Amino acid sequence: MAGTRITRTPTSLTQGSGGATRGGVGESTPRPDGVLKVTGEFAYSSDLWHEDMLWGYTLRSTVAHARIRSIDTSQALATSGVHAVLTYDDLPTEVTHYGLEIRDTPVLAHGKVRHHGEPVALVAADHPETARRAAAKIVVDYEELPVITDEASATAPGAPLVHEDRDDHHSGHVPHPNIVHRQPIVRGDAAAAAARADVVVRGSYVFGMQDQAFLGPESGLAVPAEDGGVDLYVATQWLHSDLRQIAPVLGLPESKVRMTLSGVGGAFGGREDLSMQIHGCLLALRTGKPVKIVYNRFESFFGHVHRHPAKLWYEHGATRDGRLTHVRCRIVLDGGAYASSSPAVVGNAASLSVGPYAVDDVDIEALALYTNNPPCGAMRGFGAVQACFAYEAQMDKVAAELGMDPVEFRRLNAMEQGTVMPTGQVVDSPAPVAELLRRVKAMPMPPERQWETTEGADVRALPGGLSNTTHGEGVVRGVGYAVGIKNVGFSEGFDDYSTARVRLEVVGGEPVATVHTAMAEVGQGGVTVHAQIVRSELGVTQVTIQPADTQVGSAGSTSASRQTYMTGGAVKNTCEAVREKVLEIGRRRFGAYHPAWATAELLLEDGKVVTDGGEALAGIAEVLGDEAVDLELEFRHRPTQAFDLRTGQGNGHVQYSFAAHRAVVEVDTELGLVKVVELACAQDVGKALNPLSVAGQIQGGTTQGLGVAVMEEIVVDPVTAKVRNPSFTDYLIPTILDTPTIPVDVLELADANAPYGLRGVGEAPTLSSTPAVLAAIRAATGLELNRTPVRPEHLTGTD
């Protein structure tokens, strides 16, 4: 649009390393945007502004399941300052649904609503409060329908169908239309193995619904363009996935929907699904004006998917000498009203359900339901978290039954390189499970009764903290351990790739590299690591990271612990190709003057072309002159396979990551309050490209697992399927006061198949921290505690 001006959009990040080519791979280079973020100067998507913009607002369903008899928008349209009111009937094409894998999510509700908070209508107005008040004038006549909230109501004879006309590719393989996807895994003979077991232990577990709780709400700015297209500035996790879903609904070719990443205030999987993207574009194209949408905190709880709550049943058997004989399990995930990424979550839950243990005989079933509960999808740990909570509780129970130390029992059964997974896949890279357990157990223990001082008890260090509920009476300590396994990257045959464009040129007499990818920087540190890779590969000090957008090939999602592996791999590969081009130019220009150009192994270091013996042949700036090298390449990891739908067999995963935790807790057994004193972690990362960032990822994931253990749960009314606590007043997440010391022991055993040997880091610590805390609380109290989160009433027996 001519004459438009957008302020506070993302800008390029230029990073220097100060002289010699420092700041390369393996160094703890600080984030280029770190100071801006901690001083509040960083521009997030909610800071976007256009001088001529309108404000969008979404009217959401107040009921969980209902037929829409009518929608009256007349009063809203008549409101002064309102520019547009849209319902399903105003959608511009016959493509009215979207979805990551299954297009079952309506842009706006049509005919019925399937969950509390579902978008029903949109308003654009000249002020956000005007838009909100106008939306409140829209009259929706609902005829409420019975709600489906669990497996019993979903699969009962004659149960209402959440999606009456399913025709997706999973619909022909599930035993009931209200089951999104089902994945069994059968290997060996679990029944025969059970007959040989000396002990058999069973348990049922409940895992609560967790929210990603990212702090930057869903927001973005859509700007109509003169060519009939639209420019969208938005916080997301995967620009090209959004684009593929947005363009068909708008009736536009993808070339006319230009997307640019805005500042992202956290994601954790919650931004993989669309939120305001299509709504903002629809309002912008209808009004001809830029439209900004920013969810408030309450709305944000309805604006994204959550972690699947689950019910899990496990049976483990073992011989008297401590060898696991078999595992049987059933995992039922609640996917809510729409599919989102439920099928892939099922695949992960099933294939990783045994944990990092060598077991030959398994009988596994995992499935996800359609219900009228809030939609659930991607979240850090992605299906493996729920399983880890249950199988680690089982490992403690089996060890207790055998009279063995729980850590030594785990080490005795730990998988290693060469172990065959339940899916039949051979683990072909280091799997140091036993070593991680040994390391975390060997870490120094925090002192006992740290809260005792010469003046009495320091209540800040006691359960209950500053609420001054105890001075140490009835406080007991417990220690618990857990270990987990997580897959890295996209699995099950998905064509997972990433693209990077690297340009090397001379600016002001110095060689400068520019990196352009579509990678979403959501806080994981890609903008830092990419510059480190470029410095190591091209020997330059100045690196500019361009804003991520759809003008370059897809980088895939910032999820599945994959971005450093995938887009980092793409940057590395492209740099290698750029380096070869530079050397070609050098040989062409200077080869006649020194034989080393033709005979030696040449490198780019500290701005020069050098031989492997360290002799400098020429400066990079001298070689390039006025030429620029500009290349764009894709990177793919080795292919994977879909799991067999009947047996679950297949090489489904690219790589595994492992983490082990030891939790130390203190519990006030009278009041049911828990203080997590320490959460020590040992993790294999293959290669720490940025050790400081690695430690941050491990500590962040650990804290998110702590939240699951003792605080976090979206509470859904079992009768109405309405969310009871959509606010940070009632949905609690750990603050600095709740977060314990998290010492980290990093192991680096290279994976020969990965760039630099690295191993995805971000998710594994989320798995094992939760069961470690639960194990410690059990050790302190002697209670069984088979659900998350543990609440005071569970500890005091008053629930």
PDB file of N, CA, C and O in Angstrom, residues 24-31 380 436 523-526 528-529 532 561 564-565 657-659 661 681-703 742-749 755-766:
ATOM      1  N   GLY A  24      32.437 -17.987  17.768  1.00  0.00           N
ATOM      2  CA  GLY A  24      32.084 -19.107  16.904  1.00  0.00           C
ATOM      3  C   GLY A  24      31.436 -20.242  17.670  1.00  0.00           C
ATOM      4  O   GLY A  24      31.053 -20.113  18.840  1.00  0.00           O
ATOM      5  N   VAL A  25      31.322 -21.376  16.993  1.00  0.00           N
ATOM      6  CA  VAL A  25      30.684 -22.554  17.566  1.00  0.00           C
ATOM      7  C   VAL A  25      31.451 -23.008  18.808  1.00  0.00           C
ATOM      8  O   VAL A  25      32.676 -23.096  18.796  1.00  0.00           O
ATOM      9  N   GLY A  26      30.690 -23.284  19.864  1.00  0.00           N
ATOM     10  CA  GLY A  26      31.271 -23.760  21.108  1.00  0.00           C
ATOM     11  C   GLY A  26      31.507 -22.675  22.133  1.00  0.00           C
ATOM     12  O   GLY A  26      31.901 -22.974  23.259  1.00  0.00           O
ATOM     13  N   GLU A  27      31.249 -21.424  21.770  1.00  0.00           N
ATOM     14  CA  GLU A  27      31.445 -20.323  22.709  1.00  0.00           C
ATOM     15  C   GLU A  27      30.093 -19.834  23.242  1.00  0.00           C
ATOM     16  O   GLU A  27      29.074 -19.904  22.553  1.00  0.00           O
ATOM     17  N   SER A  28      30.133 -19.273  24.437  1.00  0.00           N
ATOM     18  CA  SER A  28      28.906 -18.749  25.054  1.00  0.00           C
ATOM     19  C   SER A  28      28.675 -17.304  24.634  1.00  0.00           C
ATOM     20  O   SER A  28      28.704 -16.381  25.448  1.00  0.00           O
ATOM     21  N   THR A  29      28.462 -17.114  23.346  1.00  0.00           N
ATOM     22  CA  THR A  29      28.195 -15.784  22.808  1.00  0.00           C
ATOM     23  C   THR A  29      26.844 -15.274  23.317  1.00  0.00           C
ATOM     24  O   THR A  29      25.854 -15.998  23.273  1.00  0.00           O
ATOM     25  N   PRO A  30      26.788 -14.048  23.818  1.00  0.00           N
ATOM     26  CA  PRO A  30      25.496 -13.526  24.315  1.00  0.00           C
ATOM     27  C   PRO A  30      24.522 -13.246  23.181  1.00  0.00           C
ATOM     28  O   PRO A  30      24.912 -13.052  22.030  1.00  0.00           O
ATOM     29  N   ARG A  31      23.236 -13.225  23.519  1.00  0.00           N
ATOM     30  CA  ARG A  31      22.191 -12.941  22.528  1.00  0.00           C
ATOM     31  C   ARG A  31      22.306 -11.506  22.024  1.00  0.00           C
ATOM     32  O   ARG A  31      22.486 -10.581  22.812  1.00  0.00           O
ATOM     33  N   ARG A 380       5.944 -28.303  24.388  1.00  0.00           N
ATOM     34  CA  ARG A 380       7.277 -28.799  24.734  1.00  0.00           C
ATOM     35  C   ARG A 380       7.226 -30.215  25.342  1.00  0.00           C
ATOM     36  O   ARG A 380       6.668 -30.414  26.414  1.00  0.00           O
ATOM     37  N   LEU A 436      24.078 -40.779  32.591  1.00  0.00           N
ATOM     38  CA  LEU A 436      23.368 -39.587  33.061  1.00  0.00           C
ATOM     39  C   LEU A 436      22.809 -39.815  34.460  1.00  0.00           C
ATOM     40  O   LEU A 436      22.860 -38.923  35.321  1.00  0.00           O
ATOM     41  N   GLY A 523      12.779 -17.330  21.185  1.00  0.00           N
ATOM     42  CA  GLY A 523      13.500 -17.264  22.445  1.00  0.00           C
ATOM     43  C   GLY A 523      14.520 -18.374  22.590  1.00  0.00           C
ATOM     44  O   GLY A 523      15.282 -18.418  23.562  1.00  0.00           O
ATOM     45  N   GLN A 524      14.555 -19.275  21.604  1.00  0.00           N
ATOM     46  CA  GLN A 524      15.444 -20.439  21.720  1.00  0.00           C
ATOM     47  C   GLN A 524      16.894 -20.106  21.409  1.00  0.00           C
ATOM     48  O   GLN A 524      17.785 -20.873  21.772  1.00  0.00           O
ATOM     49  N   GLY A 525      17.151 -18.992  20.718  1.00  0.00           N
ATOM     50  CA  GLY A 525      18.535 -18.572  20.501  1.00  0.00           C
ATOM     51  C   GLY A 525      19.084 -18.809  19.113  1.00  0.00           C
ATOM     52  O   GLY A 525      20.301 -18.733  18.915  1.00  0.00           O
ATOM     53  N   GLY A 526      18.236 -19.058  18.151  1.00  0.00           N
ATOM     54  CA  GLY A 526      18.703 -19.291  16.791  1.00  0.00           C
ATOM     55  C   GLY A 526      19.468 -18.115  16.222  1.00  0.00           C
ATOM     56  O   GLY A 526      20.460 -18.296  15.500  1.00  0.00           O
ATOM     57  N   THR A 528      21.406 -16.201  17.646  1.00  0.00           N
ATOM     58  CA  THR A 528      22.771 -16.224  18.175  1.00  0.00           C
ATOM     59  C   THR A 528      23.582 -17.329  17.530  1.00  0.00           C
ATOM     60  O   THR A 528      24.713 -17.117  17.067  1.00  0.00           O
ATOM     61  N   VAL A 529      23.003 -18.513  17.483  1.00  0.00           N
ATOM     62  CA  VAL A 529      23.727 -19.687  16.988  1.00  0.00           C
ATOM     63  C   VAL A 529      24.047 -19.552  15.505  1.00  0.00           C
ATOM     64  O   VAL A 529      25.127 -19.952  15.058  1.00  0.00           O
ATOM     65  N   GLN A 532      27.100 -17.618  15.083  1.00  0.00           N
ATOM     66  CA  GLN A 532      28.264 -18.402  15.508  1.00  0.00           C
ATOM     67  C   GLN A 532      28.693 -19.372  14.402  1.00  0.00           C
ATOM     68  O   GLN A 532      29.885 -19.546  14.145  1.00  0.00           O
ATOM     69  N   SER A 561      12.568 -29.549  19.157  1.00  0.00           N
ATOM     70  CA  SER A 561      14.011 -29.412  19.425  1.00  0.00           C
ATOM     71  C   SER A 561      14.824 -29.431  18.135  1.00  0.00           C
ATOM     72  O   SER A 561      15.959 -29.903  18.112  1.00  0.00           O
ATOM     73  N   THR A 564      18.113 -25.743  15.817  1.00  0.00           N
ATOM     74  CA  THR A 564      19.567 -25.701  15.718  1.00  0.00           C
ATOM     75  C   THR A 564      20.061 -26.813  14.813  1.00  0.00           C
ATOM     76  O   THR A 564      21.005 -26.627  14.026  1.00  0.00           O
ATOM     77  N   TYR A 565      19.417 -27.964  14.905  1.00  0.00           N
ATOM     78  CA  TYR A 565      19.767 -29.094  14.042  1.00  0.00           C
ATOM     79  C   TYR A 565      19.451 -28.748  12.587  1.00  0.00           C
ATOM     80  O   TYR A 565      20.324 -28.867  11.697  1.00  0.00           O
ATOM     81  N   SER A 657      17.011 -37.636  22.355  1.00  0.00           N
ATOM     82  CA  SER A 657      17.748 -36.897  23.376  1.00  0.00           C
ATOM     83  C   SER A 657      17.357 -37.441  24.744  1.00  0.00           C
ATOM     84  O   SER A 657      16.254 -37.964  24.932  1.00  0.00           O
ATOM     85  N   PHE A 658      18.276 -37.306  25.692  1.00  0.00           N
ATOM     86  CA  PHE A 658      18.101 -37.908  27.009  1.00  0.00           C
ATOM     87  C   PHE A 658      18.452 -36.895  28.094  1.00  0.00           C
ATOM     88  O   PHE A 658      19.411 -36.135  27.964  1.00  0.00           O
ATOM     89  N   ALA A 659      17.675 -36.909  29.169  1.00  0.00           N
ATOM     90  CA  ALA A 659      17.981 -36.085  30.341  1.00  0.00           C
ATOM     91  C   ALA A 659      17.580 -36.853  31.584  1.00  0.00           C
ATOM     92  O   ALA A 659      16.634 -37.646  31.569  1.00  0.00           O
ATOM     93  N   HIS A 661      17.048 -36.271  35.956  1.00  0.00           N
ATOM     94  CA  HIS A 661      16.891 -35.290  37.031  1.00  0.00           C
ATOM     95  C   HIS A 661      16.942 -35.951  38.406  1.00  0.00           C
ATOM     96  O   HIS A 661      16.521 -37.102  38.571  1.00  0.00           O
ATOM     97  N   CYS A 681      20.144 -31.577  37.045  1.00  0.00           N
ATOM     98  CA  CYS A 681      19.924 -32.221  35.744  1.00  0.00           C
ATOM     99  C   CYS A 681      21.253 -32.618  35.110  1.00  0.00           C
ATOM    100  O   CYS A 681      22.236 -31.871  35.178  1.00  0.00           O
ATOM    101  N   ALA A 682      21.264 -33.786  34.522  1.00  0.00           N
ATOM    102  CA  ALA A 682      22.380 -34.209  33.663  1.00  0.00           C
ATOM    103  C   ALA A 682      21.800 -34.530  32.295  1.00  0.00           C
ATOM    104  O   ALA A 682      20.798 -35.255  32.189  1.00  0.00           O
ATOM    105  N   GLN A 683      22.386 -33.966  31.243  1.00  0.00           N
ATOM    106  CA  GLN A 683      21.823 -34.141  29.900  1.00  0.00           C
ATOM    107  C   GLN A 683      22.937 -34.250  28.874  1.00  0.00           C
ATOM    108  O   GLN A 683      23.943 -33.533  28.937  1.00  0.00           O
ATOM    109  N   ASP A 684      22.736 -35.152  27.925  1.00  0.00           N
ATOM    110  CA  ASP A 684      23.657 -35.265  26.794  1.00  0.00           C
ATOM    111  C   ASP A 684      23.161 -34.362  25.674  1.00  0.00           C
ATOM    112  O   ASP A 684      22.007 -34.481  25.241  1.00  0.00           O
ATOM    113  N   VAL A 685      24.003 -33.439  25.197  1.00  0.00           N
ATOM    114  CA  VAL A 685      23.592 -32.501  24.147  1.00  0.00           C
ATOM    115  C   VAL A 685      24.378 -32.723  22.857  1.00  0.00           C
ATOM    116  O   VAL A 685      24.264 -31.936  21.934  1.00  0.00           O
ATOM    117  N   GLY A 686      25.174 -33.777  22.796  1.00  0.00           N
ATOM    118  CA  GLY A 686      25.939 -34.048  21.578  1.00  0.00           C
ATOM    119  C   GLY A 686      27.085 -33.082  21.404  1.00  0.00           C
ATOM    120  O   GLY A 686      28.253 -33.444  21.498  1.00  0.00           O
ATOM    121  N   LYS A 687      26.771 -31.837  21.162  1.00  0.00           N
ATOM    122  CA  LYS A 687      27.737 -30.751  21.070  1.00  0.00           C
ATOM    123  C   LYS A 687      27.034 -29.465  21.492  1.00  0.00           C
ATOM    124  O   LYS A 687      25.986 -29.111  20.943  1.00  0.00           O
ATOM    125  N   ALA A 688      27.626 -28.769  22.469  1.00  0.00           N
ATOM    126  CA  ALA A 688      27.044 -27.509  22.934  1.00  0.00           C
ATOM    127  C   ALA A 688      27.548 -26.382  22.039  1.00  0.00           C
ATOM    128  O   ALA A 688      28.658 -25.890  22.216  1.00  0.00           O
ATOM    129  N   LEU A 689      26.740 -25.978  21.067  1.00  0.00           N
ATOM    130  CA  LEU A 689      27.161 -24.893  20.176  1.00  0.00           C
ATOM    131  C   LEU A 689      27.297 -23.588  20.939  1.00  0.00           C
ATOM    132  O   LEU A 689      28.134 -22.751  20.624  1.00  0.00           O
ATOM    133  N   ASN A 690      26.421 -23.395  21.928  1.00  0.00           N
ATOM    134  CA  ASN A 690      26.492 -22.225  22.796  1.00  0.00           C
ATOM    135  C   ASN A 690      26.202 -22.718  24.213  1.00  0.00           C
ATOM    136  O   ASN A 690      25.044 -22.846  24.602  1.00  0.00           O
ATOM    137  N   PRO A 691      27.225 -23.014  24.992  1.00  0.00           N
ATOM    138  CA  PRO A 691      27.003 -23.620  26.318  1.00  0.00           C
ATOM    139  C   PRO A 691      26.075 -22.819  27.219  1.00  0.00           C
ATOM    140  O   PRO A 691      25.280 -23.393  27.961  1.00  0.00           O
ATOM    141  N   LEU A 692      26.153 -21.493  27.159  1.00  0.00           N
ATOM    142  CA  LEU A 692      25.282 -20.681  28.003  1.00  0.00           C
ATOM    143  C   LEU A 692      23.821 -20.879  27.609  1.00  0.00           C
ATOM    144  O   LEU A 692      22.937 -21.032  28.468  1.00  0.00           O
ATOM    145  N   SER A 693      23.545 -20.888  26.303  1.00  0.00           N
ATOM    146  CA  SER A 693      22.177 -21.102  25.843  1.00  0.00           C
ATOM    147  C   SER A 693      21.699 -22.513  26.173  1.00  0.00           C
ATOM    148  O   SER A 693      20.529 -22.713  26.504  1.00  0.00           O
ATOM    149  N   VAL A 694      22.596 -23.480  26.072  1.00  0.00           N
ATOM    150  CA  VAL A 694      22.227 -24.860  26.416  1.00  0.00           C
ATOM    151  C   VAL A 694      21.782 -24.937  27.871  1.00  0.00           C
ATOM    152  O   VAL A 694      20.748 -25.532  28.197  1.00  0.00           O
ATOM    153  N   ALA A 695      22.557 -24.337  28.749  1.00  0.00           N
ATOM    154  CA  ALA A 695      22.181 -24.351  30.170  1.00  0.00           C
ATOM    155  C   ALA A 695      20.844 -23.657  30.379  1.00  0.00           C
ATOM    156  O   ALA A 695      20.003 -24.119  31.167  1.00  0.00           O
ATOM    157  N   GLY A 696      20.622 -22.557  29.649  1.00  0.00           N
ATOM    158  CA  GLY A 696      19.347 -21.847  29.768  1.00  0.00           C
ATOM    159  C   GLY A 696      18.182 -22.683  29.308  1.00  0.00           C
ATOM    160  O   GLY A 696      17.114 -22.691  29.933  1.00  0.00           O
ATOM    161  N   GLN A 697      18.366 -23.406  28.191  1.00  0.00           N
ATOM    162  CA  GLN A 697      17.300 -24.283  27.706  1.00  0.00           C
ATOM    163  C   GLN A 697      16.991 -25.372  28.726  1.00  0.00           C
ATOM    164  O   GLN A 697      15.827 -25.695  28.977  1.00  0.00           O
ATOM    165  N   ILE A 698      18.030 -25.963  29.300  1.00  0.00           N
ATOM    166  CA  ILE A 698      17.818 -27.039  30.274  1.00  0.00           C
ATOM    167  C   ILE A 698      17.121 -26.502  31.519  1.00  0.00           C
ATOM    168  O   ILE A 698      16.178 -27.123  32.044  1.00  0.00           O
ATOM    169  N   GLN A 699      17.529 -25.349  31.976  1.00  0.00           N
ATOM    170  CA  GLN A 699      16.887 -24.788  33.168  1.00  0.00           C
ATOM    171  C   GLN A 699      15.452 -24.360  32.879  1.00  0.00           C
ATOM    172  O   GLN A 699      14.565 -24.536  33.720  1.00  0.00           O
ATOM    173  N   GLY A 700      15.206 -23.836  31.675  1.00  0.00           N
ATOM    174  CA  GLY A 700      13.836 -23.463  31.319  1.00  0.00           C
ATOM    175  C   GLY A 700      12.930 -24.667  31.214  1.00  0.00           C
ATOM    176  O   GLY A 700      11.803 -24.667  31.732  1.00  0.00           O
ATOM    177  N   GLY A 701      13.402 -25.710  30.545  1.00  0.00           N
ATOM    178  CA  GLY A 701      12.588 -26.920  30.418  1.00  0.00           C
ATOM    179  C   GLY A 701      12.343 -27.567  31.760  1.00  0.00           C
ATOM    180  O   GLY A 701      11.241 -28.081  32.034  1.00  0.00           O
ATOM    181  N   THR A 702      13.343 -27.544  32.607  1.00  0.00           N
ATOM    182  CA  THR A 702      13.194 -28.103  33.954  1.00  0.00           C
ATOM    183  C   THR A 702      12.125 -27.365  34.739  1.00  0.00           C
ATOM    184  O   THR A 702      11.290 -27.973  35.414  1.00  0.00           O
ATOM    185  N   THR A 703      12.123 -26.046  34.622  1.00  0.00           N
ATOM    186  CA  THR A 703      11.146 -25.250  35.358  1.00  0.00           C
ATOM    187  C   THR A 703       9.729 -25.507  34.851  1.00  0.00           C
ATOM    188  O   THR A 703       8.771 -25.555  35.635  1.00  0.00           O
ATOM    189  N   ILE A 742      19.087 -25.016  39.965  1.00  0.00           N
ATOM    190  CA  ILE A 742      19.070 -26.057  38.932  1.00  0.00           C
ATOM    191  C   ILE A 742      20.501 -26.255  38.420  1.00  0.00           C
ATOM    192  O   ILE A 742      20.885 -25.712  37.380  1.00  0.00           O
ATOM    193  N   PRO A 743      21.316 -27.009  39.152  1.00  0.00           N
ATOM    194  CA  PRO A 743      22.654 -27.294  38.625  1.00  0.00           C
ATOM    195  C   PRO A 743      22.557 -28.200  37.404  1.00  0.00           C
ATOM    196  O   PRO A 743      21.715 -29.091  37.347  1.00  0.00           O
ATOM    197  N   VAL A 744      23.418 -27.952  36.431  1.00  0.00           N
ATOM    198  CA  VAL A 744      23.350 -28.674  35.152  1.00  0.00           C
ATOM    199  C   VAL A 744      24.703 -29.308  34.857  1.00  0.00           C
ATOM    200  O   VAL A 744      25.735 -28.642  34.930  1.00  0.00           O
ATOM    201  N   ASP A 745      24.683 -30.583  34.530  1.00  0.00           N
ATOM    202  CA  ASP A 745      25.885 -31.303  34.101  1.00  0.00           C
ATOM    203  C   ASP A 745      25.671 -31.707  32.645  1.00  0.00           C
ATOM    204  O   ASP A 745      24.796 -32.520  32.344  1.00  0.00           O
ATOM    205  N   VAL A 746      26.439 -31.093  31.741  1.00  0.00           N
ATOM    206  CA  VAL A 746      26.248 -31.329  30.302  1.00  0.00           C
ATOM    207  C   VAL A 746      27.260 -32.344  29.799  1.00  0.00           C
ATOM    208  O   VAL A 746      28.469 -32.207  30.018  1.00  0.00           O
ATOM    209  N   LEU A 747      26.742 -33.341  29.143  1.00  0.00           N
ATOM    210  CA  LEU A 747      27.572 -34.366  28.516  1.00  0.00           C
ATOM    211  C   LEU A 747      27.543 -34.120  27.007  1.00  0.00           C
ATOM    212  O   LEU A 747      26.487 -33.795  26.453  1.00  0.00           O
ATOM    213  N   GLU A 748      28.679 -34.268  26.328  1.00  0.00           N
ATOM    214  CA  GLU A 748      28.749 -34.029  24.883  1.00  0.00           C
ATOM    215  C   GLU A 748      29.269 -35.281  24.173  1.00  0.00           C
ATOM    216  O   GLU A 748      30.469 -35.449  24.007  1.00  0.00           O
ATOM    217  N   LEU A 749      28.360 -36.140  23.785  1.00  0.00           N
ATOM    218  CA  LEU A 749      28.708 -37.331  23.002  1.00  0.00           C
ATOM    219  C   LEU A 749      28.138 -37.137  21.608  1.00  0.00           C
ATOM    220  O   LEU A 749      26.917 -37.168  21.407  1.00  0.00           O
ATOM    221  N   PRO A 755      24.608 -32.227  12.396  1.00  0.00           N
ATOM    222  CA  PRO A 755      25.573 -31.140  12.222  1.00  0.00           C
ATOM    223  C   PRO A 755      26.359 -30.913  13.517  1.00  0.00           C
ATOM    224  O   PRO A 755      25.758 -30.778  14.583  1.00  0.00           O
ATOM    225  N   TYR A 756      27.656 -30.894  13.425  1.00  0.00           N
ATOM    226  CA  TYR A 756      28.560 -30.725  14.564  1.00  0.00           C
ATOM    227  C   TYR A 756      28.384 -31.826  15.622  1.00  0.00           C
ATOM    228  O   TYR A 756      28.929 -31.728  16.717  1.00  0.00           O
ATOM    229  N   GLY A 757      27.566 -32.825  15.336  1.00  0.00           N
ATOM    230  CA  GLY A 757      27.296 -33.870  16.332  1.00  0.00           C
ATOM    231  C   GLY A 757      26.260 -33.472  17.360  1.00  0.00           C
ATOM    232  O   GLY A 757      26.051 -34.182  18.346  1.00  0.00           O
ATOM    233  N   LEU A 758      25.572 -32.341  17.139  1.00  0.00           N
ATOM    234  CA  LEU A 758      24.663 -31.815  18.155  1.00  0.00           C
ATOM    235  C   LEU A 758      23.431 -32.694  18.340  1.00  0.00           C
ATOM    236  O   LEU A 758      23.059 -33.485  17.479  1.00  0.00           O
ATOM    237  N   ARG A 759      22.801 -32.514  19.488  1.00  0.00           N
ATOM    238  CA  ARG A 759      21.579 -33.229  19.824  1.00  0.00           C
ATOM    239  C   ARG A 759      20.559 -32.194  20.307  1.00  0.00           C
ATOM    240  O   ARG A 759      20.919 -31.286  21.065  1.00  0.00           O
ATOM    241  N   GLY A 760      19.326 -32.271  19.855  1.00  0.00           N
ATOM    242  CA  GLY A 760      18.302 -31.318  20.287  1.00  0.00           C
ATOM    243  C   GLY A 760      18.214 -31.265  21.798  1.00  0.00           C
ATOM    244  O   GLY A 760      18.291 -32.290  22.472  1.00  0.00           O
ATOM    245  N   VAL A 761      18.028 -30.054  22.323  1.00  0.00           N
ATOM    246  CA  VAL A 761      18.171 -29.843  23.771  1.00  0.00           C
ATOM    247  C   VAL A 761      16.861 -29.480  24.466  1.00  0.00           C
ATOM    248  O   VAL A 761      16.591 -29.909  25.572  1.00  0.00           O
ATOM    249  N   GLY A 762      16.022 -28.691  23.816  1.00  0.00           N
ATOM    250  CA  GLY A 762      14.983 -27.944  24.517  1.00  0.00           C
ATOM    251  C   GLY A 762      13.916 -28.742  25.234  1.00  0.00           C
ATOM    252  O   GLY A 762      13.360 -28.266  26.230  1.00  0.00           O
ATOM    253  N   GLU A 763      13.601 -29.943  24.767  1.00  0.00           N
ATOM    254  CA  GLU A 763      12.431 -30.625  25.318  1.00  0.00           C
ATOM    255  C   GLU A 763      12.745 -31.663  26.396  1.00  0.00           C
ATOM    256  O   GLU A 763      11.970 -31.853  27.336  1.00  0.00           O
ATOM    257  N   ALA A 764      13.856 -32.375  26.239  1.00  0.00           N
ATOM    258  CA  ALA A 764      14.126 -33.503  27.141  1.00  0.00           C
ATOM    259  C   ALA A 764      14.048 -33.143  28.617  1.00  0.00           C
ATOM    260  O   ALA A 764      13.500 -33.923  29.421  1.00  0.00           O
ATOM    261  N   PRO A 765      14.555 -31.976  29.050  1.00  0.00           N
ATOM    262  CA  PRO A 765      14.496 -31.693  30.490  1.00  0.00           C
ATOM    263  C   PRO A 765      13.083 -31.486  31.018  1.00  0.00           C
ATOM    264  O   PRO A 765      12.862 -31.597  32.233  1.00  0.00           O
ATOM    265  N   THR A 766      12.137 -31.202  30.101  1.00  0.00           N
ATOM    266  CA  THR A 766      10.753 -31.043  30.549  1.00  0.00           C
ATOM    267  C   THR A 766      10.154 -32.387  30.947  1.00  0.00           C
ATOM    268  O   THR A 766       9.245 -32.446  31.772  1.00  0.00           O
TER     269      THR A 766
END
